[in-house]
Structure formats: structure tokens, C-alpha cells
mmCIF file of C-alpha atoms in Angstrom:
data_model
loop_
_atom_site.group_PDB
_atom_site.id
_atom_site.type_symbol
_atom_site.label_atom_id
_atom_site.label_comp_id
_atom_site.label_asym_id
_atom_site.label_seq_id
_atom_site.Cartn_x
_atom_site.Cartn_y
_atom_site.Cartn_z
ATOM 1 C CA MET A 1 124.110 151.286 106.085
ATOM 2 C CA GLY A 2 126.573 148.503 105.694
ATOM 3 C CA ASP A 3 128.620 150.563 103.178
ATOM 4 C CA ALA A 4 128.758 153.737 105.356
ATOM 5 C CA SER A 5 131.111 152.563 108.105
ATOM 6 C CA PRO A 6 134.165 152.140 105.791
ATOM 7 C CA LEU A 7 133.593 155.454 104.177
ATOM 8 C CA LEU A 8 133.199 157.163 107.500
ATOM 9 C CA GLU A 9 136.397 155.421 108.721
ATOM 10 C CA VAL A 10 138.354 156.774 105.747
ATOM 11 C CA ALA A 11 136.925 160.243 106.295
ATOM 12 C CA SER A 12 137.918 160.146 109.964
ATOM 13 C CA LEU A 13 141.438 159.000 109.183
ATOM 14 C CA ARG A 14 141.786 161.642 106.494
ATOM 15 C CA GLU A 15 140.676 164.344 108.954
ATOM 16 C CA GLN A 16 143.157 163.087 111.599
ATOM 17 C CA VAL A 17 146.016 162.980 109.170
ATOM 18 C CA GLU A 18 145.143 166.414 107.830
ATOM 19 C CA ARG A 19 144.976 167.966 111.309
ATOM 20 C CA ALA A 20 148.289 166.358 112.332
ATOM 21 C CA LEU A 21 150.177 167.457 109.220
ATOM 22 C CA ALA A 22 148.670 170.960 109.320
ATOM 23 C CA SER A 23 149.810 171.291 112.894
ATOM 24 C CA ARG A 24 153.287 170.139 112.044
ATOM 25 C CA ILE A 25 153.516 172.666 109.169
ATOM 26 C CA VAL A 26 152.280 175.479 111.162
ATOM 27 C CA ALA A 27 154.497 174.747 114.198
ATOM 28 C CA GLY A 28 157.502 174.368 111.900
ATOM 29 C CA GLU A 29 158.192 170.812 112.708
ATOM 30 C CA VAL A 30 157.945 170.211 108.950
ATOM 31 C CA GLU A 31 160.039 172.946 107.115
ATOM 32 C CA PRO A 32 159.082 174.827 104.018
ATOM 33 C CA GLY A 33 160.357 173.086 100.928
ATOM 34 C CA GLU A 34 160.296 169.696 102.480
ATOM 35 C CA VAL A 35 158.805 167.060 100.217
ATOM 36 C CA LEU A 36 156.179 164.610 101.773
ATOM 37 C CA THR A 37 155.210 161.472 99.942
ATOM 38 C CA VAL A 38 152.046 159.393 100.334
ATOM 39 C CA PRO A 39 153.674 155.987 101.068
ATOM 40 C CA THR A 40 156.190 157.405 103.589
ATOM 41 C CA THR A 41 153.525 159.367 105.357
ATOM 42 C CA ALA A 42 151.033 156.525 105.346
ATOM 43 C CA ALA A 43 153.639 154.170 106.897
ATOM 44 C CA GLU A 44 154.407 156.802 109.520
ATOM 45 C CA PHE A 45 150.818 157.138 110.517
ATOM 46 C CA GLY A 46 150.150 153.432 110.210
ATOM 47 C CA VAL A 47 147.248 153.821 107.688
ATOM 48 C CA SER A 48 146.548 153.116 104.066
ATOM 49 C CA ALA A 49 147.450 155.503 101.283
ATOM 50 C CA THR A 50 143.894 156.610 100.560
ATOM 51 C CA PRO A 51 143.254 158.878 103.563
ATOM 52 C CA VAL A 52 146.724 160.261 103.412
ATOM 53 C CA ARG A 53 146.398 161.052 99.738
ATOM 54 C CA GLU A 54 143.098 162.759 100.411
ATOM 55 C CA ALA A 55 144.497 164.656 103.328
ATOM 56 C CA MET A 56 147.399 165.909 101.302
ATOM 57 C CA LEU A 57 145.037 167.103 98.501
ATOM 58 C CA ASP A 58 142.926 168.889 101.014
ATOM 59 C CA LEU A 59 146.074 170.608 102.456
ATOM 60 C CA ALA A 60 147.171 171.495 98.913
ATOM 61 C CA ARG A 61 143.715 173.298 98.420
ATOM 62 C CA ARG A 62 144.259 175.071 101.675
ATOM 63 C CA GLY A 63 147.701 176.269 100.455
ATOM 64 C CA PHE A 64 149.836 174.199 102.954
ATOM 65 C CA LEU A 65 151.208 171.883 100.263
ATOM 66 C CA ALA A 66 151.945 172.125 96.565
ATOM 67 C CA PRO A 67 151.723 168.972 94.454
ATOM 68 C CA MET A 68 154.839 167.802 92.606
ATOM 69 C CA ARG A 69 154.437 165.481 89.604
ATOM 70 C CA ASN A 70 155.448 161.922 90.481
ATOM 71 C CA ARG A 71 157.206 163.171 93.624
ATOM 72 C CA GLY A 72 154.668 163.912 96.285
ATOM 73 C CA PHE A 73 153.865 167.296 97.886
ATOM 74 C CA ARG A 74 156.143 170.114 98.852
ATOM 75 C CA VAL A 75 155.598 172.122 101.939
ATOM 76 C CA THR A 76 154.749 175.757 100.887
ATOM 77 C CA GLU A 77 156.493 178.801 102.457
ATOM 78 C CA VAL A 78 154.880 181.738 103.946
ATOM 79 C CA SER A 79 157.296 184.725 104.118
ATOM 80 C CA LEU A 80 157.863 186.575 107.381
ATOM 81 C CA ASP A 81 156.416 189.684 105.724
ATOM 82 C CA GLU A 82 153.267 187.769 104.878
ATOM 83 C CA VAL A 83 152.986 186.470 108.436
ATOM 84 C CA ARG A 84 153.239 189.945 109.846
ATOM 85 C CA GLN A 85 150.647 191.187 107.435
ATOM 86 C CA LEU A 86 148.303 188.406 108.689
ATOM 87 C CA ARG A 87 149.095 189.419 112.261
ATOM 88 C CA GLU A 88 148.049 193.052 111.648
ATOM 89 C CA VAL A 89 144.801 191.973 110.127
ATOM 90 C CA ARG A 90 144.126 189.721 113.018
ATOM 91 C CA ARG A 91 144.803 192.666 115.391
ATOM 92 C CA LEU A 92 142.233 194.794 113.576
ATOM 93 C CA LEU A 93 139.625 192.054 113.838
ATOM 94 C CA GLU A 94 140.327 190.595 117.292
ATOM 95 C CA VAL A 95 141.288 193.452 119.499
ATOM 96 C CA PRO A 96 138.125 195.769 119.358
ATOM 97 C CA PRO A 97 135.758 192.884 120.432
ATOM 98 C CA MET A 98 137.584 192.558 123.741
ATOM 99 C CA ARG A 99 136.122 195.929 124.949
ATOM 100 C CA GLU A 100 132.653 194.841 123.731
ATOM 101 C CA LEU A 101 132.839 191.487 125.531
ATOM 102 C CA ALA A 102 134.391 192.773 128.753
ATOM 103 C CA GLY A 103 132.024 192.138 131.691
ATOM 104 C CA ARG A 104 129.562 190.348 129.469
ATOM 105 C CA VAL A 105 131.076 186.873 129.206
ATOM 106 C CA PRO A 106 128.453 184.377 130.390
ATOM 107 C CA GLU A 107 129.549 182.157 133.275
ATOM 108 C CA GLU A 108 129.315 178.900 131.168
ATOM 109 C CA ALA A 109 131.303 180.397 128.427
ATOM 110 C CA ALA A 110 133.924 181.685 130.951
ATOM 111 C CA ALA A 111 134.300 178.201 132.391
ATOM 112 C CA GLN A 112 134.684 176.768 128.836
ATOM 113 C CA LEU A 113 137.467 179.355 128.016
ATOM 114 C CA VAL A 114 139.213 178.599 131.307
ATOM 115 C CA ASP A 115 139.260 174.888 130.443
ATOM 116 C CA LEU A 116 140.650 175.658 126.955
ATOM 117 C CA ALA A 117 143.285 178.087 128.399
ATOM 118 C CA GLY A 118 144.360 175.233 130.882
ATOM 119 C CA GLU A 119 144.763 172.753 127.955
ATOM 120 C CA ILE A 120 146.769 175.369 126.028
ATOM 121 C CA VAL A 121 149.113 175.690 128.950
ATOM 122 C CA ARG A 122 149.516 171.955 129.585
ATOM 123 C CA ALA A 123 150.061 171.269 125.849
ATOM 124 C CA GLY A 124 152.707 173.993 125.823
ATOM 125 C CA ASP A 125 154.412 172.546 128.871
ATOM 126 C CA GLU A 126 154.522 169.132 127.276
ATOM 127 C CA GLY A 127 155.398 170.167 123.705
ATOM 128 C CA ARG A 128 152.198 168.708 122.252
ATOM 129 C CA PHE A 129 151.991 171.103 119.268
ATOM 130 C CA GLN A 130 148.920 169.602 117.688
ATOM 131 C CA ASP A 131 146.940 169.863 120.920
ATOM 132 C CA TYR A 132 148.375 173.292 121.559
ATOM 133 C CA LEU A 133 147.266 174.684 118.218
ATOM 134 C CA GLU A 134 143.851 173.005 118.337
ATOM 135 C CA ALA A 135 143.121 174.278 121.856
ATOM 136 C CA ASP A 136 144.514 177.676 120.922
ATOM 137 C CA THR A 137 142.320 177.919 117.846
ATOM 138 C CA ALA A 138 139.362 176.738 119.816
ATOM 139 C CA PHE A 139 139.940 179.362 122.469
ATOM 140 C CA HIS A 140 140.179 182.307 120.128
ATOM 141 C CA LEU A 141 137.213 181.165 117.867
ATOM 142 C CA THR A 142 135.064 180.428 120.911
ATOM 143 C CA LEU A 143 135.816 183.840 122.341
ATOM 144 C CA LEU A 144 135.067 185.633 119.166
ATOM 145 C CA GLY A 145 131.905 183.549 118.753
ATOM 146 C CA LEU A 146 130.511 185.348 121.859
ATOM 147 C CA THR A 147 130.174 188.389 119.542
ATOM 148 C CA GLY A 148 127.504 186.621 117.673
ATOM 149 C CA ASN A 149 129.274 187.522 114.346
ATOM 150 C CA ARG A 150 129.910 184.218 112.499
ATOM 151 C CA TYR A 151 131.566 186.076 109.547
ATOM 152 C CA LEU A 152 134.228 187.387 112.116
ATOM 153 C CA VAL A 153 134.868 183.834 113.294
ATOM 154 C CA ASP A 154 135.099 182.427 109.762
ATOM 155 C CA VAL A 155 137.589 185.156 108.681
ATOM 156 C CA VAL A 156 139.854 184.716 111.695
ATOM 157 C CA ARG A 157 139.769 180.971 111.204
ATOM 158 C CA GLU A 158 140.992 181.318 107.734
ATOM 159 C CA LEU A 159 143.707 183.816 108.692
ATOM 160 C CA ARG A 160 144.996 181.405 111.348
ATOM 161 C CA GLN A 161 145.227 178.658 108.821
ATOM 162 C CA GLN A 162 147.437 180.771 106.608
ATOM 163 C CA THR A 163 149.919 181.512 109.431
ATOM 164 C CA ARG A 164 153.234 179.695 110.140
ATOM 165 C CA LEU A 165 154.488 179.714 113.694
ATOM 166 C CA THR A 166 157.916 178.264 113.105
ATOM 167 C CA GLY A 167 159.348 179.278 116.532
ATOM 168 C CA LEU A 168 157.025 177.022 118.642
ATOM 169 C CA VAL A 169 159.439 174.091 118.823
ATOM 170 C CA GLU A 170 162.295 176.334 120.176
ATOM 171 C CA LEU A 171 159.940 178.161 122.546
ATOM 172 C CA ALA A 172 158.712 174.911 124.067
ATOM 173 C CA GLU A 173 162.351 173.806 124.764
ATOM 174 C CA THR A 174 163.079 177.051 126.606
ATOM 175 C CA GLY A 175 159.706 177.281 128.448
ATOM 176 C CA ALA A 176 158.820 180.516 126.791
ATOM 177 C CA LEU A 177 155.816 178.824 125.059
ATOM 178 C CA THR A 178 154.268 178.234 128.483
ATOM 179 C CA GLU A 179 154.608 181.928 129.290
ATOM 180 C CA SER A 180 152.749 183.064 126.162
ATOM 181 C CA ALA A 181 150.056 180.267 126.777
ATOM 182 C CA LEU A 182 149.396 181.720 130.260
ATOM 183 C CA GLU A 183 148.213 184.960 128.570
ATOM 184 C CA HIS A 184 144.922 183.141 127.693
ATOM 185 C CA VAL A 185 144.252 182.590 131.378
ATOM 186 C CA GLU A 186 144.905 186.345 132.142
ATOM 187 C CA LEU A 187 142.703 187.317 129.230
ATOM 188 C CA VAL A 188 139.691 185.432 130.576
ATOM 189 C CA ARG A 189 140.204 187.028 133.988
ATOM 190 C CA LEU A 190 140.394 190.498 132.555
ATOM 191 C CA LEU A 191 137.177 189.920 130.507
ATOM 192 C CA VAL A 192 135.369 188.483 133.528
ATOM 193 C CA ASP A 193 136.416 191.403 135.629
ATOM 194 C CA GLY A 194 135.103 193.784 132.974
ATOM 195 C CA ARG A 195 138.480 195.392 132.158
ATOM 196 C CA GLY A 196 138.025 195.959 128.525
ATOM 197 C CA ASP A 197 140.927 198.206 127.813
ATOM 198 C CA ALA A 198 143.351 195.954 129.569
ATOM 199 C CA ALA A 199 141.901 192.902 127.704
ATOM 200 C CA ALA A 200 142.299 194.643 124.371
ATOM 201 C CA ASP A 201 145.910 195.527 125.153
ATOM 202 C CA LEU A 202 146.699 191.998 126.143
ATOM 203 C CA MET A 203 145.093 190.523 123.064
ATOM 204 C CA SER A 204 147.069 193.095 120.899
ATOM 205 C CA ARG A 205 150.344 191.946 122.643
ATOM 206 C CA HIS A 206 149.330 188.268 122.336
ATOM 207 C CA ILE A 207 148.656 188.437 118.605
ATOM 208 C CA GLY A 208 151.974 190.379 118.292
ATOM 209 C CA HIS A 209 153.698 187.043 118.956
ATOM 210 C CA VAL A 210 152.658 186.092 115.437
ATOM 211 C CA GLY A 211 155.706 187.255 113.294
ATOM 212 C CA GLY A 212 157.510 187.640 116.602
ATOM 213 C CA ILE A 213 158.600 185.014 119.150
ATOM 214 C CA TRP A 214 156.166 182.394 117.644
ATOM 215 C CA SER A 215 158.014 182.837 114.356
ATOM 216 C CA GLY A 216 161.422 182.738 115.986
ATOM 217 C CA GLU A 217 161.892 186.554 115.670
ATOM 218 C CA ASP A 218 162.159 189.420 118.077
ATOM 219 C CA GLU A 219 158.872 191.253 119.050
ATOM 220 C CA ASP A 220 158.024 194.523 117.354
#
């Protein structure tokens, strides 16, 4: 048991660094092509090199970073066309379940979704991008989890991890990020009220921000 604590501590630090870096990349705070080094990043986070190196290797396996011999890791680029293709696949997967779930969301689940929606709005207001993205992911995956289809949840989780939302920083500065965040609150209300078609339409518009305003582009 005595040896477990340091290992768990390293794993926890690695996970924290990985989440933070992934959020920065997805939100566009770290731009494609930028090179990250282990020593500099470790100093920034105030941790040793080991969890940072492991976090960067994990992110490389996930496609966020590309290793560069003796230089560090380069932030990979996802083209706008790729982001829009990801958006369309998400629409195909996430919109139809809204009609299925309308009027069937358990009270406890609805309360959880409302709490997550509230955190998304607060994080958007305050420009806390890591918290925003984590709460946003939790909201969507929790909602889809109500279908009982774990494969659907896993596929959407993977699609979200491949997306880049480079317009979040600018949206936060203009207040538009809060407006899009409030769509989560409205979506829960529509589902609880049993308005399936309206919920499906809202989900489609909401996902439409991917490759649109969340990526610094006009909406289709």
C-alpha cells in the first residue's frame, strides 16, 4: 500500500494536465502548429516532468499533439472541413434521440441536467474554458446516456474529442458564448415538457455551432 500513493498522485496529475491541455487546444487557446515542451509546461503547471510527459503522450495518441524529435510536441490541426464533417455526424447521432427522450426524462436526471446547464452558463460567463468544455461534454453524454445506448455515448464522446472550437475565446469576450450556453437550459425545458420536435430542432441548431460560431465562422 505504501507504494500506491505516489503512483496514484502521478496518475492524478497526468489526468489533470491532460484535461487542461486538451481543453486549451479544443478552445483554441493553444493554436495549431504551436510547439509545447515538457519542461516549459511542467514549470507552468508547477509539477514534475513525469506527469506532463505522460499527459502529452496520451494527447498524442488521441491526435491532439504530434511528437517532434528532440523538440517537444506540436499541436495538430483539424481543418474546418473536417470539423464540419464531424458536426454532421453528430447531428445524425444526437438529434433523433431528442424525440425519443421527450417527456421521458426522469426527475432526478432532469435536475442533474439543469445543474450541468447552469455550470455551462456560469463557465461561459466567466471564460473558464476547461470547466465550460467539461460541463458541456458531461451534459451531452449524460443526456444521451438516458437512451441506454452506451455505444452511442462512446461514439459521440470520441467525435467531441476530435473537434476544435477555436472561436470560444472570442465568443466569451463578446458575450455570445453565454447565449449559446443558455441553449442547454432551453433544451432541458423542452424535453421535460415533451416537445420532441422542438427539442430536436434546437439540438440541430446547437450542434450547428460546431464549424460555425464556435469555430469563428458564420453559421450555415
